[in-house]
Coordinates of C-alpha atoms in Angstrom, one line a residue:
Chain A
M1 CA -11.2 -11.2 27.3
S2 CA -14.4 -13.0 26.3
E3 CA -14.4 -16.5 25.0
L4 CA -14.1 -17.0 21.3
C5 CA -17.0 -18.3 19.3
F6 CA -16.4 -18.7 15.6
E7 CA -18.9 -20.4 13.4
A8 CA -19.0 -20.9 9.6
R9 CA -22.1 -22.5 8.1
R10 CA -22.6 -24.0 4.7
L11 CA -20.0 -21.8 2.9
E12 CA -20.0 -21.8 -0.9
Y13 CA -17.6 -19.9 -3.2
A14 CA -17.1 -19.5 -6.9
Y15 CA -14.6 -17.3 -8.8
G16 CA -16.4 -15.1 -11.3
G17 CA -19.2 -17.0 -12.8
G18 CA -17.3 -20.3 -12.7
P19 CA -18.2 -23.5 -10.9
A20 CA -18.2 -23.6 -7.1
V21 CA -14.7 -24.3 -5.7
V22 CA -16.0 -24.6 -2.1
R23 CA -19.3 -26.2 -1.4
D24 CA -21.4 -26.7 1.7
V25 CA -18.5 -26.4 4.2
S26 CA -19.3 -25.8 7.8
L27 CA -16.7 -25.3 10.5
S28 CA -16.5 -24.0 14.0
A29 CA -13.8 -22.9 16.3
G30 CA -14.2 -22.6 20.1
Q31 CA -11.9 -21.2 22.8
G32 CA -8.5 -22.9 22.4
S33 CA -9.5 -25.2 19.6
M34 CA -6.9 -26.2 17.0
T35 CA -8.1 -27.3 13.5
A36 CA -6.0 -28.5 10.6
V37 CA -7.3 -28.2 7.1
I38 CA -5.9 -30.7 4.7
G39 CA -6.5 -31.7 1.1
A40 CA -5.0 -32.1 -2.4
N41 CA -3.8 -29.0 -4.4
G42 CA -6.8 -27.1 -5.7
S43 CA -9.2 -28.7 -3.2
G44 CA -10.4 -25.3 -2.0
K45 CA -8.3 -24.9 1.2
S46 CA -7.0 -21.4 0.5
T47 CA -10.3 -20.2 -0.8
L48 CA -11.9 -21.5 2.4
I49 CA -9.5 -19.8 4.7
R50 CA -9.6 -16.5 2.7
M51 CA -13.4 -16.5 3.3
L52 CA -12.8 -17.2 7.0
A53 CA -10.4 -14.2 7.1
G54 CA -13.0 -11.9 5.4
L55 CA -10.9 -11.5 2.2
L56 CA -13.5 -13.3 0.0
R57 CA -17.2 -12.9 0.4
P58 CA -19.0 -16.3 0.3
R59 CA -21.5 -16.8 -2.5
S60 CA -23.8 -18.3 0.2
G61 CA -23.5 -19.4 3.8
T62 CA -22.7 -17.4 6.9
I63 CA -19.7 -16.7 9.1
E64 CA -20.3 -15.5 12.7
L65 CA -17.8 -14.3 15.2
D66 CA -19.1 -14.1 18.8
G67 CA -22.7 -14.3 17.5
V68 CA -22.3 -11.3 15.1
A69 CA -22.1 -11.7 11.3
F70 CA -18.5 -11.4 10.2
D71 CA -19.1 -8.5 7.8
K72 CA -21.1 -6.6 10.4
W73 CA -18.0 -6.2 12.5
D74 CA -16.0 -3.0 12.6
A75 CA -12.9 -4.1 10.7
R76 CA -10.5 -2.9 13.3
L77 CA -12.3 -4.5 16.2
R78 CA -12.4 -7.8 14.2
A79 CA -8.7 -7.5 13.5
R80 CA -8.2 -7.6 17.3
R81 CA -9.9 -11.0 17.4
V82 CA -8.8 -12.7 14.2
A83 CA -5.4 -12.7 12.5
Y84 CA -4.4 -14.1 9.2
V85 CA -1.1 -15.4 8.0
P86 CA -1.0 -15.7 4.2
Q87 CA 0.9 -18.3 2.2
A88 CA 3.5 -15.9 1.2
T89 CA 4.1 -12.1 1.6
A90 CA 6.2 -10.2 -0.8
T91 CA 6.6 -6.4 -0.2
A92 CA 7.5 -4.0 -3.0
F93 CA 9.4 -1.7 -0.6
P94 CA 12.3 -2.6 1.8
F95 CA 10.4 -2.3 5.1
Q96 CA 12.3 -3.5 8.1
A97 CA 11.1 -6.8 9.6
L98 CA 10.2 -5.0 12.9
E99 CA 8.1 -2.5 10.9
I100 CA 6.2 -5.5 9.4
V101 CA 5.6 -6.9 12.9
L102 CA 4.6 -3.5 14.3
S103 CA 1.9 -3.3 11.6
G104 CA 0.2 -6.0 13.7
R105 CA -0.4 -3.4 16.4
A106 CA -2.3 -1.1 14.0
P107 CA -5.8 -2.4 15.0
H108 CA -4.9 -1.6 18.6
A109 CA -3.4 1.9 18.0
E110 CA -5.4 5.1 18.6
R111 CA -6.3 7.1 15.5
F112 CA -3.6 9.5 14.3
R113 CA -1.1 8.1 16.9
L114 CA 2.1 6.3 16.1
E115 CA 2.6 3.1 18.0
S116 CA 3.7 3.4 21.6
G117 CA 6.8 2.0 23.3
R118 CA 4.6 -0.7 24.7
D119 CA 3.6 -1.7 21.1
V120 CA 7.3 -2.0 20.2
E121 CA 7.9 -4.2 23.2
I122 CA 5.0 -6.5 22.2
A123 CA 6.3 -6.6 18.6
M124 CA 9.8 -7.6 19.9
E125 CA 8.4 -10.2 22.2
A126 CA 6.4 -11.7 19.3
L127 CA 9.6 -11.8 17.2
E128 CA 11.5 -13.5 20.1
S129 CA 8.7 -16.0 20.6
V130 CA 9.1 -17.3 17.0
G131 CA 12.9 -17.2 17.4
A132 CA 13.4 -14.3 14.9
A133 CA 14.5 -11.4 17.2
H134 CA 17.8 -11.3 15.3
L135 CA 15.9 -10.3 12.1
A136 CA 14.3 -7.2 13.6
R137 CA 16.4 -4.6 11.7
R138 CA 16.9 -6.6 8.5
A139 CA 15.0 -5.6 5.3
F140 CA 12.0 -8.0 5.0
I141 CA 12.5 -8.1 1.2
G142 CA 16.0 -9.6 1.7
L143 CA 14.9 -12.5 4.0
S144 CA 14.5 -16.1 2.9
G145 CA 11.0 -17.5 2.4
G146 CA 11.2 -19.3 5.8
E147 CA 12.5 -16.2 7.6
R148 CA 9.7 -14.1 6.1
Q149 CA 7.2 -16.7 7.2
M150 CA 8.4 -16.4 10.8
V151 CA 8.2 -12.6 10.7
V152 CA 4.7 -12.7 9.3
L153 CA 3.7 -15.1 12.0
A154 CA 5.2 -12.7 14.6
R155 CA 3.1 -9.9 13.0
A156 CA 0.0 -12.1 13.6
L157 CA 1.0 -12.8 17.2
A158 CA 1.6 -9.0 17.8
Q159 CA -2.0 -8.6 16.8
E160 CA -2.9 -10.5 20.0
P161 CA -5.8 -12.3 18.3
R162 CA -8.1 -14.9 19.8
L163 CA -8.1 -16.9 16.5
L164 CA -5.2 -17.5 14.1
L165 CA -5.9 -18.4 10.5
L166 CA -2.8 -19.8 8.9
D167 CA -2.4 -20.7 5.2
E168 CA 0.3 -23.3 4.8
P169 CA 2.7 -21.5 7.2
S170 CA 5.0 -24.5 7.4
S171 CA 5.6 -24.9 3.6
S172 CA 8.9 -23.1 3.5
L173 CA 10.1 -23.9 7.0
D174 CA 12.8 -26.4 7.9
L175 CA 12.2 -29.4 10.2
K176 CA 13.0 -27.5 13.4
H177 CA 11.0 -24.4 12.6
R178 CA 8.0 -26.5 11.6
T179 CA 8.1 -28.1 15.0
D180 CA 8.7 -24.8 16.7
L181 CA 5.6 -23.4 14.9
I182 CA 3.4 -26.1 16.3
R183 CA 5.0 -25.6 19.8
T184 CA 4.3 -21.9 19.5
L185 CA 0.6 -22.6 18.7
L186 CA 0.3 -25.1 21.6
R187 CA 1.9 -22.6 24.0
L188 CA -0.4 -19.8 22.9
R189 CA -3.4 -22.1 23.4
R190 CA -2.1 -23.1 26.9
K191 CA -1.2 -19.5 28.0
N192 CA -3.9 -17.4 26.4
G193 CA -6.5 -19.8 25.0
V194 CA -5.7 -18.8 21.4
S195 CA -7.4 -20.9 18.7
A196 CA -6.0 -21.8 15.3
I197 CA -7.2 -23.0 12.0
M198 CA -4.3 -24.0 9.9
I199 CA -3.9 -25.3 6.3
T200 CA -1.1 -27.7 5.9
H201 CA 0.3 -30.4 3.6
D202 CA 2.4 -31.6 6.5
L203 CA 0.3 -34.5 7.8
Q204 CA 2.9 -35.3 10.5
L205 CA 2.1 -32.0 12.2
T206 CA -1.6 -32.6 12.3
G207 CA -1.4 -35.1 15.2
A208 CA -1.1 -32.1 17.6
F209 CA -4.5 -30.7 16.4
D210 CA -7.9 -31.4 18.0
Q211 CA -9.6 -32.0 14.7
I212 CA -8.8 -32.3 11.0
L213 CA -11.0 -31.0 8.2
A214 CA -10.2 -32.8 5.0
L215 CA -11.4 -31.2 1.7
R216 CA -11.8 -33.0 -1.6
C217 CA -12.9 -31.0 -4.6
G218 CA -14.2 -28.2 -2.4
E219 CA -16.4 -30.4 -0.2
I220 CA -15.8 -31.9 3.2
A221 CA -14.4 -35.4 2.8
A222 CA -13.8 -36.0 6.5
L223 CA -14.0 -34.0 9.7
G224 CA -12.8 -35.6 13.0
K225 CA -10.0 -36.3 15.4
P226 CA -6.6 -36.9 13.8
E227 CA -6.6 -40.7 14.5
A228 CA -10.0 -41.0 12.8
V229 CA -9.1 -39.0 9.7
L230 CA -5.5 -40.1 9.1
T231 CA -6.5 -43.6 8.0
E232 CA -5.2 -45.3 4.9
E233 CA -8.7 -45.5 3.5
L234 CA -9.7 -41.9 4.0
L235 CA -6.3 -40.5 3.0
G236 CA -6.3 -42.6 -0.2
E237 CA -9.7 -41.0 -1.1
I238 CA -8.7 -37.5 -0.1
Y239 CA -5.5 -37.5 -2.2
G240 CA -6.7 -39.9 -4.9
D241 CA -3.9 -42.3 -4.4
P242 CA -4.4 -45.9 -3.3
K243 CA -0.8 -46.3 -2.1
V244 CA -1.0 -43.9 0.8
R245 CA 0.1 -45.7 4.0
S246 CA -0.3 -44.6 7.6
Q247 CA 0.8 -46.0 10.9
R248 CA 0.3 -45.0 14.5
V249 CA 3.6 -44.6 16.4
G250 CA 2.9 -43.7 20.0
E251 CA 0.9 -40.4 20.0
Q252 CA 1.6 -39.6 16.4
T253 CA 0.6 -41.0 13.0
L254 CA 3.2 -41.4 10.3
V255 CA 2.0 -41.0 6.8
W256 CA 3.8 -41.8 3.6
V257 CA 3.1 -42.9 0.0
E258 CA 4.6 -46.1 -1.5
L259 CA 6.4 -45.4 -4.8
Chain B
M1 CA 10.0 8.0 22.0
T2 CA 9.9 5.1 19.6
D3 CA 12.2 4.8 16.6
T4 CA 9.3 5.7 14.3
G5 CA 8.6 8.8 16.3
R6 CA 12.2 9.9 16.3
R7 CA 12.4 9.5 12.5
L8 CA 9.2 11.4 12.0
A9 CA 10.4 14.3 14.2
A10 CA 13.8 14.3 12.4
A11 CA 12.1 14.3 9.0
L12 CA 9.7 17.1 9.8
G13 CA 12.4 19.2 11.4
I14 CA 15.1 18.8 8.8
L15 CA 12.8 19.1 5.8
T16 CA 11.1 22.2 7.2
M17 CA 14.5 23.8 7.4
V18 CA 15.3 22.7 3.9
L19 CA 12.0 24.2 2.6
L20 CA 12.6 27.5 4.3
A21 CA 16.2 27.7 2.9
S22 CA 14.9 26.8 -0.6
M23 CA 12.3 29.6 -0.3
V24 CA 15.0 32.1 0.5
V25 CA 17.1 30.9 -2.5
G26 CA 14.0 31.0 -4.7
L27 CA 13.1 34.6 -3.6
L28 CA 16.7 35.8 -4.2
T29 CA 17.2 34.1 -7.6
G30 CA 16.2 35.7 -10.9
S31 CA 17.2 37.9 -13.8
Q32 CA 16.7 41.0 -11.7
H33 CA 18.6 41.4 -8.5
I34 CA 16.4 42.3 -5.5
E35 CA 17.9 43.7 -2.3
L36 CA 15.8 42.4 0.5
G37 CA 16.4 45.5 2.5
R38 CA 14.8 47.7 -0.1
V39 CA 11.7 45.6 -0.7
L40 CA 9.5 47.8 1.5
S41 CA 11.0 51.2 0.6
D42 CA 11.6 50.9 -3.2
S43 CA 8.3 50.5 -5.1
M44 CA 10.0 48.8 -8.1
S45 CA 11.6 46.2 -5.8
R46 CA 8.3 45.8 -3.9
T47 CA 6.3 45.1 -7.1
L48 CA 8.9 42.6 -8.3
F49 CA 9.0 40.8 -5.0
F50 CA 5.3 40.6 -4.1
R51 CA 3.8 40.4 -7.6
L52 CA 6.3 38.1 -9.2
R53 CA 9.0 36.5 -7.0
L54 CA 6.9 35.5 -4.0
P55 CA 3.9 34.2 -6.0
R56 CA 6.3 32.1 -8.1
V57 CA 8.0 30.6 -5.1
L58 CA 4.6 29.8 -3.5
M59 CA 3.5 28.3 -6.8
G60 CA 6.5 26.0 -6.7
L61 CA 5.7 25.1 -3.1
A62 CA 2.1 24.2 -3.9
I63 CA 2.8 22.2 -7.1
G64 CA 6.0 20.5 -5.8
A65 CA 4.3 19.4 -2.6
S66 CA 1.2 18.2 -4.5
L67 CA 3.2 16.1 -7.1
A68 CA 5.5 14.6 -4.5
V69 CA 2.8 13.6 -2.0
T70 CA 0.6 12.1 -4.7
G71 CA 3.6 10.2 -6.0
A72 CA 4.2 8.7 -2.5
A73 CA 0.5 7.9 -2.0
L74 CA 0.2 6.2 -5.5
Q75 CA 3.4 4.2 -4.9
A76 CA 1.9 2.8 -1.7
L77 CA -1.6 2.3 -3.1
F78 CA -0.3 0.3 -6.1
R79 CA 2.7 -1.2 -4.2
N80 CA 4.8 0.0 -7.1
P81 CA 8.0 2.1 -6.6
L82 CA 7.7 3.4 -10.2
A83 CA 4.2 4.8 -9.8
D84 CA 3.9 8.6 -9.9
P85 CA 1.3 11.0 -11.4
Y86 CA 3.4 11.3 -14.6
T87 CA 4.1 7.6 -15.2
L88 CA 0.6 6.6 -14.4
G89 CA -0.9 9.0 -17.0
V90 CA -2.7 11.1 -14.4
S91 CA -0.7 14.2 -15.4
G92 CA -1.4 13.4 -19.1
G93 CA -5.1 13.1 -18.4
G94 CA -5.1 16.4 -16.6
A95 CA -3.1 18.0 -19.5
L96 CA -5.7 16.8 -22.0
G97 CA -8.6 18.2 -19.9
A98 CA -6.8 21.6 -19.5
S99 CA -5.8 21.7 -23.2
A100 CA -9.4 21.1 -24.3
A101 CA -10.5 23.9 -21.9
I102 CA -7.9 26.3 -23.3
A103 CA -8.8 25.5 -26.9
L104 CA -12.5 26.0 -26.2
G105 CA -11.6 29.4 -24.7
W106 CA -13.0 28.5 -21.3
S107 CA -11.7 31.3 -19.2
A108 CA -14.9 31.4 -17.3
R109 CA -15.5 30.3 -13.7
V110 CA -18.3 28.3 -12.3
L111 CA -18.9 29.0 -8.6
G112 CA -15.5 30.6 -8.4
V113 CA -13.7 27.5 -9.8
P114 CA -11.9 28.2 -13.1
L115 CA -13.1 25.8 -15.7
V116 CA -9.5 24.9 -16.6
F117 CA -9.2 23.4 -13.1
A118 CA -12.4 21.5 -13.4
A119 CA -11.5 20.1 -16.9
S120 CA -8.1 19.1 -15.7
F121 CA -9.5 17.3 -12.7
A122 CA -12.0 15.5 -14.9
G123 CA -9.1 14.4 -17.3
A124 CA -7.0 13.3 -14.4
M125 CA -9.9 11.3 -12.9
L126 CA -10.6 9.7 -16.2
A127 CA -6.9 8.7 -16.5
V128 CA -6.8 7.2 -13.0
G129 CA -10.0 5.3 -13.6
S130 CA -8.9 3.8 -16.9
V131 CA -5.4 2.9 -15.7
R132 CA -7.0 1.2 -12.7
A133 CA -9.6 -0.6 -14.7
I134 CA -7.0 -2.0 -17.1
A135 CA -4.6 -3.0 -14.4
R136 CA -7.1 -4.4 -12.0
R137 CA -8.8 -7.3 -13.7
G138 CA -8.9 -9.7 -10.9
A139 CA -7.8 -9.6 -7.3
V140 CA -4.4 -7.9 -7.7
V141 CA -2.9 -5.0 -9.6
L142 CA -0.1 -6.3 -11.7
P143 CA 2.9 -3.9 -11.6
G144 CA 3.8 -4.3 -15.2
A145 CA 0.3 -3.9 -16.5
L146 CA -0.1 -0.8 -14.3
L147 CA 2.8 1.0 -15.8
L148 CA 2.1 -0.1 -19.4
S149 CA -1.5 1.2 -19.1
G150 CA -0.1 4.4 -17.7
V151 CA 2.2 4.8 -20.6
V152 CA -0.6 4.1 -23.1
V153 CA -3.0 6.5 -21.4
N154 CA -0.2 9.1 -21.7
L155 CA 0.2 8.4 -25.4
I156 CA -3.5 8.6 -26.0
A157 CA -3.8 11.9 -24.1
G158 CA -0.7 13.2 -25.9
A159 CA -2.3 12.3 -29.3
C160 CA -5.5 14.0 -28.3
V161 CA -3.6 17.2 -27.2
L162 CA -1.8 17.2 -30.6
T163 CA -5.2 16.9 -32.4
I164 CA -6.6 19.7 -30.4
Q165 CA -3.6 21.9 -31.1
Y166 CA -3.9 21.1 -34.9
L167 CA -7.6 21.9 -35.0
T168 CA -7.6 25.0 -32.9
D169 CA -6.6 28.5 -33.9
P170 CA -2.8 29.3 -33.8
E171 CA -3.1 31.5 -30.8
S172 CA -4.7 28.9 -28.6
A173 CA -2.3 26.3 -30.0
L174 CA 0.6 28.4 -28.9
R175 CA -0.9 28.9 -25.5
I176 CA -1.4 25.2 -25.1
L177 CA 2.2 24.6 -26.2
R178 CA 3.6 27.1 -23.7
W179 CA 1.5 25.7 -21.0
L180 CA 2.4 22.1 -21.7
I181 CA 6.0 22.9 -21.3
G182 CA 5.2 23.8 -17.8
S183 CA 6.0 27.0 -15.9
L184 CA 5.5 28.4 -12.5
D185 CA 5.2 31.9 -13.9
V186 CA 2.3 33.6 -12.1
V187 CA 1.4 37.3 -11.4
G188 CA 0.0 38.2 -8.1
L189 CA -0.9 36.2 -5.1
A190 CA -4.6 35.6 -5.9
P191 CA -4.2 32.6 -8.2
V192 CA -2.0 30.9 -5.6
G193 CA -4.5 31.5 -2.9
R194 CA -7.3 30.0 -5.0
M195 CA -5.1 26.9 -5.5
A196 CA -4.3 26.6 -1.9
M197 CA -8.0 26.5 -1.0
V198 CA -8.4 23.3 -2.9
L199 CA -5.0 21.8 -2.3
A200 CA -4.5 22.3 1.4
P201 CA -7.6 20.3 2.5
A202 CA -6.8 17.5 0.0
W203 CA -3.2 17.3 1.4
V204 CA -4.6 17.1 4.9
A205 CA -7.0 14.3 3.8
L206 CA -4.2 12.4 2.2
L207 CA -2.0 12.7 5.3
A208 CA -5.0 11.5 7.4
L209 CA -4.9 8.3 5.4
S210 CA -1.2 7.7 6.0
R211 CA -1.7 4.8 8.5
Q212 CA -4.0 2.9 6.0
L213 CA -1.6 3.6 3.2
N214 CA 1.3 2.3 5.3
L215 CA -0.5 -1.0 5.8
L216 CA -1.5 -1.1 2.1
A217 CA 2.2 -0.5 1.1
I218 CA 3.1 -3.7 2.9
D219 CA 0.5 -5.9 1.4
E220 CA -3.1 -5.6 0.4
D221 CA -4.4 -8.8 2.1
T222 CA -2.5 -7.9 5.3
A223 CA -4.0 -4.4 5.3
A224 CA -7.5 -5.9 4.8
T225 CA -7.1 -8.3 7.7
L226 CA -5.6 -5.5 9.9
G227 CA -8.8 -3.5 9.6
V228 CA -8.3 -1.3 6.5
D229 CA -11.3 -1.0 4.2
V230 CA -9.2 -1.4 1.1
R231 CA -11.7 -0.5 -1.6
R232 CA -12.9 2.6 0.2
C233 CA -9.3 3.7 0.9
E234 CA -8.5 3.2 -2.8
R235 CA -11.5 5.2 -4.0
I236 CA -10.6 8.1 -1.7
V237 CA -6.9 8.2 -2.5
H238 CA -7.7 8.0 -6.3
T239 CA -10.1 10.9 -6.1
L240 CA -7.8 13.0 -3.9
C241 CA -4.8 12.3 -6.2
A242 CA -6.8 13.2 -9.3
L243 CA -8.0 16.4 -7.7
V244 CA -4.5 17.4 -6.4
V245 CA -2.8 16.5 -9.7
G246 CA -5.5 18.0 -11.8
V247 CA -5.2 21.4 -10.0
A248 CA -1.4 21.3 -10.0
V249 CA -1.2 20.4 -13.7
S250 CA -3.8 23.0 -14.7
A251 CA -1.8 25.7 -13.0
G252 CA 1.8 24.7 -13.8
G253 CA 1.6 22.4 -16.8
A254 CA 2.9 18.8 -17.0
I255 CA 5.9 18.9 -14.7
G256 CA 7.3 15.3 -14.6
F257 CA 9.0 13.0 -12.2
V258 CA 8.7 15.2 -9.0
G259 CA 6.5 12.4 -7.6
L260 CA 9.2 9.9 -8.3
I261 CA 12.4 11.8 -7.3
V262 CA 11.2 13.2 -4.0
P263 CA 9.6 10.2 -2.3
H264 CA 12.6 8.0 -3.2
A265 CA 15.0 10.6 -1.7
V266 CA 12.9 10.9 1.5
R267 CA 12.7 7.1 1.7
A268 CA 16.4 6.7 1.3
I269 CA 17.0 9.0 4.3
F270 CA 14.0 8.5 6.6
G271 CA 12.8 5.0 5.8
E272 CA 9.7 3.4 4.3
D273 CA 7.0 4.3 6.8
L274 CA 4.3 6.1 5.0
R275 CA 3.4 8.1 8.1
I276 CA 6.9 9.7 7.7
L277 CA 7.0 9.5 3.9
L278 CA 3.8 11.4 3.2
P279 CA 4.5 14.5 5.2
G280 CA 8.2 14.3 4.3
S281 CA 7.4 14.2 0.6
L282 CA 5.0 17.2 1.0
L283 CA 7.8 19.3 2.5
G284 CA 10.6 17.8 0.3
G285 CA 8.6 18.2 -2.9
A286 CA 7.9 21.9 -2.2
A287 CA 11.6 22.5 -1.6
F288 CA 12.7 20.5 -4.6
L289 CA 10.4 22.3 -7.1
I290 CA 11.4 25.7 -5.7
L291 CA 15.0 24.9 -6.2
A292 CA 14.5 23.3 -9.6
D293 CA 12.7 26.5 -10.7
A294 CA 15.5 28.7 -9.4
L295 CA 17.9 26.5 -11.3
A296 CA 15.8 26.8 -14.4
R297 CA 15.8 30.6 -14.1
V298 CA 19.6 31.0 -14.0
A299 CA 20.8 28.0 -16.0
L300 CA 20.9 29.9 -19.3
P301 CA 22.4 33.4 -19.4
A302 CA 19.8 35.1 -21.6
S303 CA 16.5 33.2 -21.1
E304 CA 15.1 30.7 -18.7
L305 CA 14.6 26.9 -19.1
P306 CA 11.1 25.4 -18.6
V307 CA 11.1 23.9 -15.1
G308 CA 9.5 20.7 -16.5
A309 CA 12.7 20.2 -18.6
V310 CA 14.9 20.5 -15.4
T311 CA 12.8 17.9 -13.5
G312 CA 12.5 15.7 -16.6
L313 CA 16.3 15.7 -17.1
M314 CA 16.8 14.7 -13.4
G315 CA 13.8 12.3 -13.1
G316 CA 14.1 10.4 -16.4
P317 CA 17.5 8.8 -15.6
L318 CA 16.3 8.1 -12.0
F319 CA 13.3 6.2 -13.4
L320 CA 15.5 4.2 -15.6
W321 CA 17.9 3.4 -12.7
L322 CA 15.0 2.3 -10.5
L323 CA 13.6 0.1 -13.4
H324 CA 17.1 -1.4 -13.7
R325 CA 17.2 -2.2 -10.0
Q326 CA 13.7 -3.6 -10.0
Q327 CA 14.6 -5.9 -12.8
R328 CA 17.2 -7.5 -10.6
F329 CA 14.4 -8.3 -8.1
S330 CA 12.3 -9.3 -11.1
M331 CA 9.2 -7.7 -9.7
I332 CA 8.0 -6.0 -12.9

């Protein structure tokens, strides 16, 4: 499989005729790179990642995947390269969790064919790798928010993408599953060179990433290595609170806010 | 074979048997008793069988299959278990178009297509378009807004039909009324053949979209990032559904709730996968309407019930029950 080259330049987006909610944001992802996107609520993070996933068309700016404009790609071929995990998925019908995961095989399936036994194996492996194999036969609709998030992540893994776009996947996960999520991303990078761009409010998790992109009011407030971005000065500016504290502990940075 | 494959094979096998059995029941049911052994020898029996009984069963097959498969497709497209040609106002729009055509005395054909078909399709398309335009103001279709706009489109179409009936001559008004009640009564095989020429390709086209519809039924964003061109798929499914419902309604009148009852029954037995649900609903809908029509013919001793009354009496309560269940999940 060829190396990933994902490049977004000077993206801008506005809903309807309103003011721009993302302005002049450029971002690239190479083979095996891991980028965390942080910022206060309403700073444009989700809008940005939805543009990167091809769900929103930027008002201006370009997105290229492997040197080809994003919207010039055949949608199914693109889906074999880039997978997207939304903030929350709610289905109106009681699909089984395994059926949700199998949908990730759709971009790989031949036209007018059901998925093969191999596809089912890949889907089960994906469920196992996120520790959710026991949910396979359960109705997705009846799962807890965290369990659904694991199943949707497994769906994205079954897609066998080169780049994962994750919109706050950790928000409804417990401490162990948050850590497991990061371990899964690190393992995928090590084994298959999979890259990730992940939105998170969980600053503790961002220490494992290569770079952090911090958004403030739709613009880039900082872009750099975790230890360079997770400083009291920058974080205070990003979140608009002078009482943000951060401290390096070994390899990680602890961040909290004084009451 | 995978689980999905097994379920698909079971659904196709079982529902084909059910359809064949229902056709036998439909052919044998009626005010006149027909002995199958004498169909070829006795001219009276032959006429009854080939001019009335068989066309009526085939009419039930075509219309039942059409309403059920469009119900399943619309439910997936709008991610709403309560969507169906009737509740979304598509049937109402088709009825308005057909009523207008009847009142204007349009019995003519253009290029072999009866104008009633064309007018009904236009009405159905108009209803789909307006329901969608109202419901889709923004990125997502709100389930509640969708059904409310469907109800209102039905009310408007109903008011227009009443106005047409009031303004037109009594004979046309009576024809509209009889037609609105819904009936599968048909003489000869030719009208059924004409319908099949439009419906069969549209069914095949809908079935060909079952993979995309399956992804859309899960979640719209998910479908889009899995390679489905959502807008294009929506446009095609809307047009196909309006076409199929328009033709079905112009031929059989407004027969309600088939698109609700059948897909939910198929779901309950064979699962959610649209690649099973669409062909399953096609077969199941055909069988269901043939049986409902057979029931309508023998329910009263002296006359027959309109088939629309039978499906309405079964489907209305089911709709309320589904709504009740939905409320518990608070998704409306």
